[in-house]
Coordinates of C-alpha atoms in Angstrom, one line a residue:
X9 CA -34.5 8.6 5.3
X10 CA -34.4 12.2 6.2
X11 CA -37.0 14.1 4.2
X12 CA -38.6 17.5 4.0
X13 CA -41.5 18.3 1.8
X14 CA -42.1 21.2 -0.6
X15 CA -45.7 20.2 -1.1
X16 CA -48.7 22.0 0.4
X17 CA -50.1 21.1 3.9
X18 CA -53.1 19.7 2.2
X19 CA -51.0 17.4 0.0
X20 CA -49.0 16.3 3.0
X21 CA -52.1 15.4 5.1
X22 CA -53.4 13.2 2.3
X23 CA -50.3 11.0 2.3
X24 CA -49.7 7.7 4.0
X25 CA -47.3 7.6 7.1
X26 CA -43.6 7.8 6.6
X27 CA -43.2 4.0 6.4
X28 CA -44.6 4.2 2.9
X29 CA -42.2 3.5 0.0
X30 CA -42.2 5.5 -3.2
X31 CA -41.8 3.2 -6.1
X32 CA -41.7 4.1 -9.8
X33 CA -39.7 4.5 -13.0
X34 CA -38.5 8.0 -12.6
X35 CA -38.0 10.5 -9.8
X36 CA -35.7 13.5 -9.2
X37 CA -34.7 14.2 -5.6
X38 CA -33.6 17.8 -5.6
X39 CA -32.0 19.8 -2.9
X40 CA -33.5 23.1 -3.8
X41 CA -33.1 25.5 -0.9
X42 CA -31.4 25.9 2.5
X43 CA -33.2 23.9 5.2
X44 CA -34.9 21.6 2.6
X45 CA -33.4 18.1 3.0
X46 CA -35.2 16.2 0.4
X47 CA -37.9 16.7 -2.2
X48 CA -39.1 14.4 -5.0
X49 CA -39.8 15.4 -8.5
X50 CA -40.8 13.2 -11.4
X51 CA -38.7 12.7 -14.5
X52 CA -37.7 9.7 -16.6
X53 CA -35.7 6.9 -15.0
X54 CA -33.5 9.2 -12.9
X55 CA -33.4 10.7 -9.5
X56 CA -31.3 13.7 -8.6
X57 CA -30.5 15.2 -5.1
X58 CA -29.0 18.6 -5.7
X59 CA -28.9 19.1 -9.5
X60 CA -28.4 22.3 -11.4
X61 CA -30.7 23.2 -14.2
X62 CA -33.1 20.3 -13.7
X63 CA -36.7 21.0 -14.8
X64 CA -39.1 18.7 -13.0
X65 CA -42.4 17.7 -14.7
X66 CA -44.2 17.9 -11.4
X67 CA -43.5 18.3 -7.8
X68 CA -44.6 15.4 -5.6
X69 CA -42.9 15.9 -2.2
X70 CA -42.2 13.0 0.1
X71 CA -42.0 12.0 3.7
X72 CA -41.4 8.4 2.6
X73 CA -39.2 6.2 4.7
X74 CA -38.3 4.0 1.8
X75 CA -37.6 4.8 -1.9
X76 CA -37.3 2.3 -4.8
X77 CA -36.3 3.5 -8.2
X78 CA -36.0 1.7 -11.6
X79 CA -33.1 3.9 -12.8
X80 CA -30.1 6.0 -11.5
X81 CA -29.9 8.0 -8.3
X82 CA -27.5 11.1 -8.5
X83 CA -26.6 13.1 -5.4
X84 CA -25.0 16.4 -6.1
X85 CA -24.7 16.9 -9.9
X86 CA -23.2 20.4 -10.7
X87 CA -24.6 21.4 -7.3
X88 CA -24.8 20.4 -3.7
X89 CA -26.9 17.4 -2.5
X90 CA -27.2 15.3 0.6
X91 CA -29.2 12.2 1.5
X92 CA -29.4 10.5 4.9
X93 CA -30.8 7.0 5.2
X94 CA -31.6 6.0 8.9
X95 CA -34.2 4.5 11.2
X96 CA -34.1 1.2 9.2
X97 CA -35.2 3.0 6.0
X98 CA -34.2 1.5 2.6
X99 CA -33.3 3.3 -0.6
X100 CA -32.8 1.2 -3.8
X101 CA -32.1 1.8 -7.5
X102 CA -31.7 -0.7 -10.3
X103 CA -29.1 0.8 -12.5
X104 CA -26.6 2.7 -10.3
X105 CA -25.7 6.0 -8.6
X106 CA -23.5 9.1 -8.9
X107 CA -22.5 11.0 -5.9
X108 CA -20.6 14.3 -6.5
X109 CA -20.9 14.4 -10.3
X110 CA -19.0 17.0 -12.4
X111 CA -16.8 19.8 -11.3
X112 CA -19.5 21.7 -9.4
X113 CA -21.0 18.7 -7.8
X114 CA -20.8 18.0 -4.1
X115 CA -22.7 15.0 -2.8
X116 CA -23.1 13.5 0.7
X117 CA -24.6 10.1 1.6
X118 CA -25.1 9.0 5.2
X119 CA -26.4 5.5 6.0
X120 CA -26.8 5.0 9.7
X121 CA -28.2 2.4 12.0
X122 CA -29.3 -1.3 11.9
X123 CA -31.5 -2.1 9.0
X124 CA -30.7 1.1 7.1
X125 CA -29.8 0.3 3.5
X126 CA -28.7 2.1 0.4
X127 CA -28.7 -0.6 -2.4
X128 CA -27.9 -0.6 -6.1
X129 CA -29.1 -3.9 -7.5
X130 CA -29.8 -4.7 -11.2
X131 CA -28.5 -4.1 -14.7
X132 CA -27.6 -1.1 -16.7
X133 CA -29.1 -0.6 -20.2
X134 CA -25.8 -1.8 -21.7
X135 CA -26.1 -5.1 -19.9
X136 CA -23.4 -4.5 -17.3
X137 CA -24.2 -4.6 -13.6
X138 CA -25.3 -1.6 -11.6
X139 CA -22.6 1.0 -11.2
X140 CA -21.6 3.3 -8.4
X141 CA -19.5 6.5 -9.0
X142 CA -18.5 8.4 -5.9
X143 CA -16.7 11.7 -6.6
X144 CA -16.8 11.4 -10.4
X145 CA -15.5 14.9 -11.3
X146 CA -16.9 16.5 -8.1
X147 CA -16.6 16.0 -4.4
X148 CA -18.3 13.2 -2.5
X149 CA -18.5 12.0 1.1
X150 CA -20.1 8.7 2.1
X151 CA -20.5 7.6 5.7
X152 CA -21.8 4.1 6.7
X153 CA -22.2 3.8 10.5
X154 CA -24.0 2.1 13.3
X155 CA -24.8 -1.1 11.4
X156 CA -25.9 0.6 8.2
X157 CA -25.3 -1.1 4.8
X158 CA -24.3 0.1 1.3
X159 CA -24.6 -2.6 -1.3
X160 CA -23.9 -2.6 -5.0
X161 CA -25.1 -5.9 -6.6
X162 CA -24.6 -6.1 -10.3
X163 CA -26.9 -8.6 -11.9
X164 CA -24.7 -8.4 -15.0
X165 CA -20.9 -8.5 -15.4
X166 CA -18.3 -5.8 -14.7
X167 CA -20.0 -3.9 -11.9
X168 CA -17.5 -1.3 -10.6
X169 CA -17.6 0.8 -7.4
X170 CA -15.4 3.9 -8.0
X171 CA -14.4 5.9 -5.0
X172 CA -12.9 8.9 -6.7
X173 CA -13.3 9.1 -10.5
X174 CA -14.9 6.8 -12.9
X175 CA -12.2 5.8 -15.4
X176 CA -10.5 7.1 -18.5
X177 CA -13.4 9.5 -19.3
X178 CA -13.7 10.9 -15.8
X179 CA -13.3 14.5 -14.7
X180 CA -11.0 13.8 -11.8
X181 CA -12.8 14.2 -8.5
X182 CA -12.3 13.7 -4.7
X183 CA -14.1 11.1 -2.6
X184 CA -14.0 9.9 1.0
X185 CA -15.9 6.8 2.1
X186 CA -15.9 5.8 5.8
X187 CA -17.4 2.6 7.1
X188 CA -17.3 2.5 10.8
X189 CA -18.6 0.3 13.6
X190 CA -19.5 -3.3 14.1
X191 CA -22.2 -4.4 11.6
X192 CA -21.6 -1.6 9.2
X193 CA -20.8 -2.9 5.7
X194 CA -19.9 -1.8 2.2
X195 CA -20.3 -4.4 -0.6
X196 CA -19.8 -4.6 -4.4
X197 CA -20.7 -7.9 -5.9
X198 CA -20.9 -9.1 -9.5
X199 CA -19.2 -11.1 -12.2
X200 CA -15.9 -9.1 -12.3
X201 CA -16.5 -6.8 -9.3
X202 CA -14.1 -3.9 -9.1
X203 CA -13.6 -1.8 -6.0
X204 CA -11.6 1.2 -7.3
X205 CA -10.2 3.8 -4.9
X206 CA -8.7 6.7 -6.8
X207 CA -9.4 6.0 -10.4
X208 CA -8.0 9.0 -12.3
X209 CA -8.9 10.9 -9.2
X210 CA -8.3 11.1 -5.5
X211 CA -10.1 8.6 -3.4
X212 CA -10.0 7.4 0.3
X213 CA -11.6 4.3 1.8
X214 CA -11.6 4.0 5.6
X215 CA -12.8 0.8 7.3
X216 CA -12.8 1.3 11.1
X217 CA -13.9 -0.1 14.4
X218 CA -15.0 -3.5 13.4
X219 CA -16.7 -2.5 10.1
X220 CA -16.4 -4.6 6.9
X221 CA -16.1 -4.1 3.2
X222 CA -16.2 -6.6 0.3
X223 CA -15.4 -6.9 -3.4
X224 CA -17.0 -10.2 -4.5
X225 CA -16.3 -11.5 -8.0
X226 CA -19.1 -14.2 -8.1
X227 CA -18.1 -15.6 -11.5
X228 CA -16.7 -18.8 -9.9
X229 CA -16.8 -20.6 -13.2
X230 CA -15.0 -17.8 -15.1
X231 CA -17.6 -18.0 -17.8
X232 CA -17.0 -14.3 -18.8
X233 CA -13.3 -14.4 -18.0
X234 CA -14.1 -11.5 -15.7
X235 CA -11.4 -10.0 -13.6
X236 CA -12.4 -8.5 -10.2
X237 CA -10.3 -7.0 -7.5
X238 CA -9.2 -4.0 -5.4
X239 CA -7.6 -1.3 -7.4
X240 CA -6.1 1.6 -5.5
X241 CA -4.5 4.5 -7.4
X242 CA -5.2 3.7 -11.1
X243 CA -4.3 6.5 -13.5
X244 CA -6.3 5.6 -16.5
X245 CA -6.5 9.2 -17.7
X246 CA -3.0 10.9 -17.7
X247 CA -4.6 14.3 -17.5
X248 CA -5.5 13.8 -13.8
X249 CA -3.2 13.3 -10.8
X250 CA -4.2 10.0 -9.2
X251 CA -4.0 9.0 -5.5
X252 CA -5.8 6.3 -3.7
X253 CA -5.7 5.6 0.0
X254 CA -7.1 2.7 2.0
X255 CA -7.1 2.5 5.8
X256 CA -8.2 -0.7 7.7
X257 CA -8.0 -0.1 11.4
X258 CA -9.3 -1.9 14.5
X259 CA -10.0 -5.4 15.6
X260 CA -12.6 -7.0 13.3
X261 CA -12.2 -4.3 10.6
X262 CA -11.9 -6.3 7.4
X263 CA -11.7 -5.8 3.6
X264 CA -12.3 -9.0 1.7
X265 CA -11.7 -9.5 -2.0
X266 CA -12.7 -12.9 -3.4
X267 CA -13.8 -14.6 -6.6
X268 CA -12.4 -16.6 -9.5
X269 CA -9.8 -14.2 -10.7
X270 CA -8.6 -11.5 -8.4
X271 CA -6.1 -9.0 -9.7
X272 CA -5.5 -6.2 -7.1
X273 CA -3.0 -3.5 -6.8
X274 CA -1.7 -0.3 -5.1
X275 CA -0.6 2.1 -7.9
X276 CA -0.9 1.5 -11.7
X277 CA -0.4 3.5 -14.9
X278 CA 1.6 6.2 -13.0
X279 CA -0.9 6.5 -10.1
X280 CA -0.1 6.3 -6.4
X281 CA -1.8 3.8 -4.1
X282 CA -1.4 3.6 -0.4
X283 CA -2.7 1.2 2.3
X284 CA -2.4 0.9 6.1
X285 CA -3.7 -2.1 7.9
X286 CA -3.4 -1.7 11.7
X287 CA -4.5 -2.6 15.2
X288 CA -6.0 -5.9 14.3
X289 CA -7.4 -4.9 10.9
X290 CA -7.3 -7.4 8.0
X291 CA -7.0 -7.3 4.2
X292 CA -8.1 -10.8 3.0
X293 CA -7.6 -11.4 -0.8
X294 CA -8.6 -14.9 -1.8
X295 CA -9.8 -16.7 -4.9
X296 CA -8.8 -19.2 -7.5
X297 CA -6.0 -17.1 -9.1
X298 CA -4.9 -14.2 -7.0
X299 CA -2.3 -11.5 -7.5
X300 CA -1.6 -8.4 -5.3
X301 CA 0.7 -5.8 -6.8
X302 CA 2.4 -3.0 -4.9
X303 CA 3.3 -0.6 -7.7
X304 CA 2.3 -2.6 -10.8
X305 CA 4.2 -0.8 -13.6
X306 CA 6.7 1.9 -14.5
X307 CA 6.0 5.3 -13.0
X308 CA 3.6 3.9 -10.4
X309 CA 4.0 4.1 -6.7
X310 CA 2.7 1.7 -4.1
X311 CA 3.0 1.8 -0.3
X312 CA 1.7 -0.8 2.1
X313 CA 2.1 -0.6 5.8
X314 CA 1.0 -3.5 8.1
X315 CA 1.5 -2.5 11.7
X316 CA 0.4 -3.0 15.3
X317 CA -1.1 -6.5 14.7
X318 CA -2.6 -5.9 11.2
X319 CA -2.8 -8.7 8.7
X320 CA -2.6 -8.9 4.9
X321 CA -3.5 -12.4 3.7
X322 CA -3.3 -13.2 -0.1
X323 CA -4.2 -16.8 -0.4
X324 CA -5.7 -18.2 -3.6
X325 CA -6.5 -21.8 -4.3
X326 CA -4.3 -22.1 -7.4
X327 CA -1.9 -19.2 -7.5
X328 CA -1.5 -16.3 -5.0
X329 CA 1.4 -13.9 -5.1
X330 CA 2.4 -10.6 -3.6
X331 CA 4.5 -8.5 -6.1
X332 CA 6.4 -5.5 -4.8
X333 CA 7.7 -3.1 -7.5
X334 CA 7.6 -6.1 -9.8
X335 CA 8.6 -5.8 -13.4
X336 CA 6.6 -8.3 -15.4
X337 CA 8.4 -10.3 -18.1
X338 CA 11.6 -8.2 -18.0
X339 CA 9.8 -4.9 -18.3
X340 CA 9.9 -1.8 -16.0
X341 CA 8.3 -2.0 -12.6
X342 CA 7.2 0.8 -10.3
X343 CA 8.3 1.9 -6.9
X344 CA 6.8 -0.4 -4.3
X345 CA 7.4 -0.3 -0.5
X346 CA 6.0 -2.7 2.1
X347 CA 6.6 -2.4 5.8
X348 CA 5.5 -5.1 8.3
X349 CA 6.1 -3.7 11.7
X350 CA 5.2 -4.7 15.2
X351 CA 4.3 -7.9 17.1
X352 CA 1.6 -10.0 15.4
X353 CA 1.8 -8.0 12.2
X354 CA 1.6 -10.4 9.3
X355 CA 2.1 -10.3 5.5
X356 CA 1.0 -13.7 4.1
X357 CA 1.1 -15.1 0.5
X358 CA -0.2 -18.5 -0.4
X359 CA 2.6 -18.9 -2.9
X360 CA 5.3 -16.3 -3.5
X361 CA 6.4 -12.8 -2.5
X362 CA 8.5 -11.1 -5.2
X363 CA 10.5 -8.0 -4.3
X364 CA 11.9 -6.1 -7.3
X365 CA 12.5 -8.0 -10.5
X366 CA 13.8 -11.5 -9.9
X367 CA 15.7 -13.0 -12.8
X368 CA 13.7 -16.2 -12.2
X369 CA 10.6 -14.2 -13.2
X370 CA 12.2 -12.6 -16.2
X371 CA 14.2 -9.8 -14.6
X372 CA 13.7 -6.2 -15.6
X373 CA 14.0 -2.8 -14.0
X374 CA 12.3 -2.2 -10.7
X375 CA 12.4 -0.7 -7.3
X376 CA 10.9 -2.7 -4.4
X377 CA 11.5 -2.7 -0.7
X378 CA 10.2 -5.1 2.0
X379 CA 11.0 -4.2 5.6
X380 CA 10.1 -6.6 8.3
X381 CA 10.7 -5.2 11.8
X382 CA 10.0 -5.4 15.5
X383 CA 8.2 -8.7 15.6
X384 CA 6.7 -8.4 12.2
X385 CA 6.4 -11.6 10.1
X386 CA 6.3 -12.5 6.4
X387 CA 4.8 -15.9 5.6
X388 CA 4.9 -17.6 2.1
X389 CA 6.2 -20.6 0.3
X390 CA 9.0 -18.5 -1.2
X391 CA 10.3 -15.0 -1.0
X392 CA 12.3 -13.7 -4.0
X393 CA 14.5 -10.6 -3.8
X394 CA 15.3 -9.5 -7.4
X395 CA 16.9 -6.7 -9.3
X396 CA 16.2 -3.4 -7.6
X397 CA 14.7 -5.2 -4.6
X398 CA 15.7 -4.9 -1.0
X399 CA 14.8 -7.1 2.0
X400 CA 15.6 -5.5 5.4
X401 CA 14.5 -5.4 9.0
X402 CA 14.8 -7.3 12.3
X403 CA 11.7 -9.5 11.9
X404 CA 11.0 -13.0 10.7
X405 CA 10.6 -14.6 7.3
X406 CA 8.8 -17.9 7.4
X407 CA 9.6 -19.0 3.8
X408 CA 12.3 -20.2 1.5
X409 CA 14.3 -17.1 0.7
X410 CA 15.9 -16.6 -2.7
X411 CA 18.3 -13.7 -3.3
X412 CA 17.9 -13.4 -7.1
X413 CA 19.7 -10.2 -8.1
X414 CA 18.6 -7.9 -5.2
X415 CA 19.9 -6.9 -1.8
X416 CA 19.4 -8.3 1.7
X417 CA 20.3 -5.9 4.5
X418 CA 19.4 -7.5 7.9
X419 CA 18.3 -5.3 10.8
X420 CA 17.4 -1.7 11.1
X421 CA 21.0 -0.5 11.2
X422 CA 21.9 -3.0 12.6
X423 CA 19.9 -6.0 13.8
X424 CA 18.9 -9.6 13.2
X425 CA 16.7 -11.0 10.4
X426 CA 15.5 -14.5 11.1
X427 CA 14.9 -16.9 8.2
X428 CA 12.8 -20.0 8.9
X429 CA 13.3 -21.7 5.6
X430 CA 16.0 -22.6 3.0
X431 CA 18.2 -19.7 1.8
X432 CA 19.4 -19.8 -1.8
X433 CA 21.9 -17.3 -3.3
X434 CA 21.4 -16.8 -7.1
X435 CA 22.9 -13.3 -7.4
X436 CA 22.9 -9.9 -5.6
X437 CA 24.4 -8.5 -2.4
X438 CA 24.2 -9.3 1.3
X439 CA 25.0 -6.1 3.3
X440 CA 26.2 -6.7 6.8
X441 CA 26.5 -3.5 9.0
X442 CA 28.6 -2.8 12.0
X443 CA 28.2 0.0 14.5
X444 CA 29.9 1.0 17.8
X445 CA 27.7 0.7 20.8
X446 CA 29.0 3.6 22.8
X447 CA 30.4 1.3 25.5
X448 CA 33.6 0.3 23.8
X449 CA 31.9 -2.6 22.0
X450 CA 30.0 -3.2 18.7
X451 CA 26.6 -4.3 17.4
X452 CA 26.3 -6.0 14.1
X453 CA 23.8 -7.3 11.6
X454 CA 23.0 -11.0 11.7
X455 CA 21.3 -13.5 9.5
X456 CA 19.7 -16.1 11.8
X457 CA 18.9 -19.3 10.0
X458 CA 16.6 -22.1 11.2
X459 CA 17.9 -25.0 13.3
X460 CA 20.1 -27.3 11.2
X461 CA 19.9 -25.0 8.2
X462 CA 22.4 -25.5 5.3
X463 CA 21.9 -22.3 3.2
X464 CA 23.2 -22.2 -0.4
X465 CA 25.6 -19.3 -0.4
X466 CA 28.1 -20.4 -3.2
X467 CA 29.6 -17.3 -4.8
X468 CA 27.8 -14.9 -2.6
X469 CA 28.7 -11.2 -2.7
X470 CA 29.0 -9.9 0.9
X471 CA 29.6 -6.2 1.7
X472 CA 30.6 -5.1 5.2
X473 CA 29.5 -1.5 6.0
X474 CA 30.7 0.5 9.0
X475 CA 28.2 3.0 10.2
X476 CA 28.8 6.5 11.7
X477 CA 32.0 6.9 13.6
X478 CA 32.7 3.1 13.8
X479 CA 36.4 2.5 13.4
X480 CA 37.0 -0.6 11.1
X481 CA 40.5 -1.2 12.6
X482 CA 39.1 -1.3 16.1
X483 CA 36.5 -3.8 15.0
X484 CA 39.2 -6.0 13.4
X485 CA 41.2 -5.8 16.6
X486 CA 38.2 -7.0 18.6
X487 CA 38.4 -10.5 17.1
X488 CA 34.8 -10.2 15.9
X489 CA 35.5 -9.5 12.2
X490 CA 34.6 -13.0 10.9
X491 CA 31.5 -14.6 9.4
X492 CA 30.6 -16.4 12.6
X493 CA 29.6 -13.0 14.0
X494 CA 27.2 -12.3 11.2
X495 CA 25.8 -15.7 10.1
X496 CA 24.2 -17.7 12.9
X497 CA 21.9 -20.7 13.3
X498 CA 19.1 -21.3 15.8
X499 CA 20.3 -23.9 18.4
X500 CA 16.8 -25.1 19.1
X501 CA 17.0 -24.1 22.8
X502 CA 16.4 -20.3 22.6
X503 CA 19.9 -19.4 21.6
X504 CA 22.1 -19.6 18.5
X505 CA 25.4 -21.0 17.3
X506 CA 27.8 -20.0 14.5
X507 CA 26.8 -21.4 11.1
X508 CA 28.9 -24.4 10.4
X509 CA 30.9 -25.5 7.4
X510 CA 31.5 -21.9 6.2
X511 CA 34.2 -22.9 3.8
X512 CA 31.9 -25.2 2.0
X513 CA 28.7 -23.2 2.1
X514 CA 30.4 -20.0 0.9
X515 CA 32.9 -21.3 -1.6
X516 CA 33.7 -18.7 -4.2
X517 CA 32.2 -15.8 -2.1
X518 CA 33.6 -12.3 -2.6
X519 CA 33.9 -9.6 0.1
X520 CA 34.2 -5.8 0.3
X521 CA 34.3 -3.2 3.1
X522 CA 33.2 0.4 3.2
X523 CA 32.8 3.0 6.0
X524 CA 30.9 6.2 6.3
X525 CA 33.8 8.1 8.0
X526 CA 36.8 6.1 7.0
X527 CA 38.6 5.2 3.7
X528 CA 39.4 1.5 3.7
X529 CA 42.4 0.1 1.8
X530 CA 44.4 -3.2 1.7
X531 CA 41.3 -5.1 2.6
X532 CA 41.5 -8.9 2.6
X533 CA 39.0 -11.4 4.0
X534 CA 39.0 -15.1 4.3
X535 CA 35.8 -17.2 4.5
X536 CA 36.9 -19.4 7.4
X537 CA 39.4 -17.1 9.2
X538 CA 37.8 -13.6 8.8
X539 CA 39.6 -10.3 8.2
X540 CA 43.3 -10.7 7.2
X541 CA 44.3 -7.2 6.5
X542 CA 42.7 -3.7 6.6
X543 CA 43.9 -0.1 6.7
X544 CA 41.4 2.5 7.7
X545 CA 42.1 6.2 7.2
X546 CA 39.8 8.8 8.8
X547 CA 38.0 11.1 6.4
X548 CA 38.0 14.7 7.7
X549 CA 34.6 16.3 8.2
X550 CA 33.8 19.0 5.6
X551 CA 34.0 21.7 8.4
X552 CA 37.4 20.5 9.6
X553 CA 38.8 20.3 6.1
X554 CA 37.6 23.9 5.5
X555 CA 39.3 25.2 8.7
X556 CA 42.5 23.3 7.7
X557 CA 42.4 25.0 4.3
X558 CA 41.8 28.4 5.8
X559 CA 44.7 27.8 8.2
X560 CA 47.1 27.0 5.4
X561 CA 46.0 30.0 3.5
X562 CA 46.5 32.2 6.5
X563 CA 50.0 30.8 7.1
X564 CA 50.9 31.5 3.5
X565 CA 49.7 35.1 3.9
X566 CA 51.8 35.6 7.0
X567 CA 54.9 34.2 5.3
X568 CA 54.5 36.5 2.4
X569 CA 54.1 39.5 4.7
X570 CA 57.2 38.5 6.7
X571 CA 59.3 38.2 3.5
X572 CA 58.0 41.6 2.3
X573 CA 58.9 43.2 5.6
X574 CA 62.4 41.7 5.5
X575 CA 63.0 43.1 2.0
X576 CA 61.9 46.5 3.1
X577 CA 64.3 46.5 6.1
X578 CA 67.2 45.5 4.0
X579 CA 66.5 48.3 1.5
X580 CA 66.3 50.8 4.3

């Protein structure tokens, strides 16, 4: 622990070496002047590093390597404060810590090197576990590196680590926590452990280069019915804009959430929560009953990006769902977007993934998007695409897929979406796009079903969409405008075949066709034969139409002038 003393030379020489640990019921650690890293002043059950208007009872000074406090450590309350814990030093407190407290507070905590520890372990006076507020009204920066450890172990229930804010009574605030390097760790553990990032404030958590973080709800017997989890972008106080961001990047970089009941989310109560998991990073949410919401309720925004080999795994032992823009019980959901992009990128749920508001779950109003692209994979027992929900991309879905009021749009304009599971149509729209390839041919969307699949497509609503300058009549003349072009089945040998028994599988289906640059009329489509009639009329571009209008106007002017000249000649 970096320390500079304000005590006299005589007092310093009388002290023990820096390995000594200061232990007691009350100290204030105050950053008092430029060039002074740390001084220690006695008060009652509190320690402050950088605090405005604090009157110490006496000045003790310290070169101590370790520090143990029965109370609360605050770094930067209404002033600037900084603390560095290194060289295997240990700083502990029993009740909790504030870093960057109140609007004028600016606190910095650095924990660096193997064996270096900043630990909050114990119980508050109200019986709850030790707390940790980082950027509660002020500005805070925490860096854990080189194998350093920050631990918050609540020996009572409901121990929350707040990265940005502190709840409904907070003053806003801004916080950035970076955990980087193999062996570096950030932990919050209690009965009902919450890891909040952006709680009525702005918060950022970065887990990089093989570092780990953990929110551990240890109440495995659910004795206190304690909910724990990862909460990103929770706007409990409407007076403050709320934005939470989590970044998990690099092989071995892992954020783990576990316990009896895990309820985690990106965006709630009108807040915005964002997360990126990339380059071999992992988010692992597990427990007995596990839910992960991306935009939990109306007015909230959630964005999750899993890319470049990242993994998000939500696997509980009883129930584990990923809910994207989900509207619970027929209510109003938020705006949730999940992108799974790149080879070995994985979104996994132990039970279901719900996109939008499926009628099977009660329906409602929602906006949810799941895009699976470029080798990305979604794995679950079932994937439901409900009201306001969209499933798109050219990746793979390893699950039973239920279209339950939403939209499926294969490809990335256009492309192939592979479904390794049973497909059931219960309502909604399947959009199949067509685009000219610039070589006289066409590329189309495709739904590629598993070998031997017999999807349930009775009464399906299928909408054909022609992109850009694609001529619908030319596509019809190519002989490709039939369902065998769009609906395929894996042949088990690396290729694919037309989906069989179309007339039976799609009995009662309805079809429509639109184009971006054509008006389509007299459209008729048969399930087994394909297009039967179609008339496509080009839509003039706005500039062309304007020139045509100007031309007509000019011609009219010339005619009027010609007539006027003729009348003048006759009168003469």
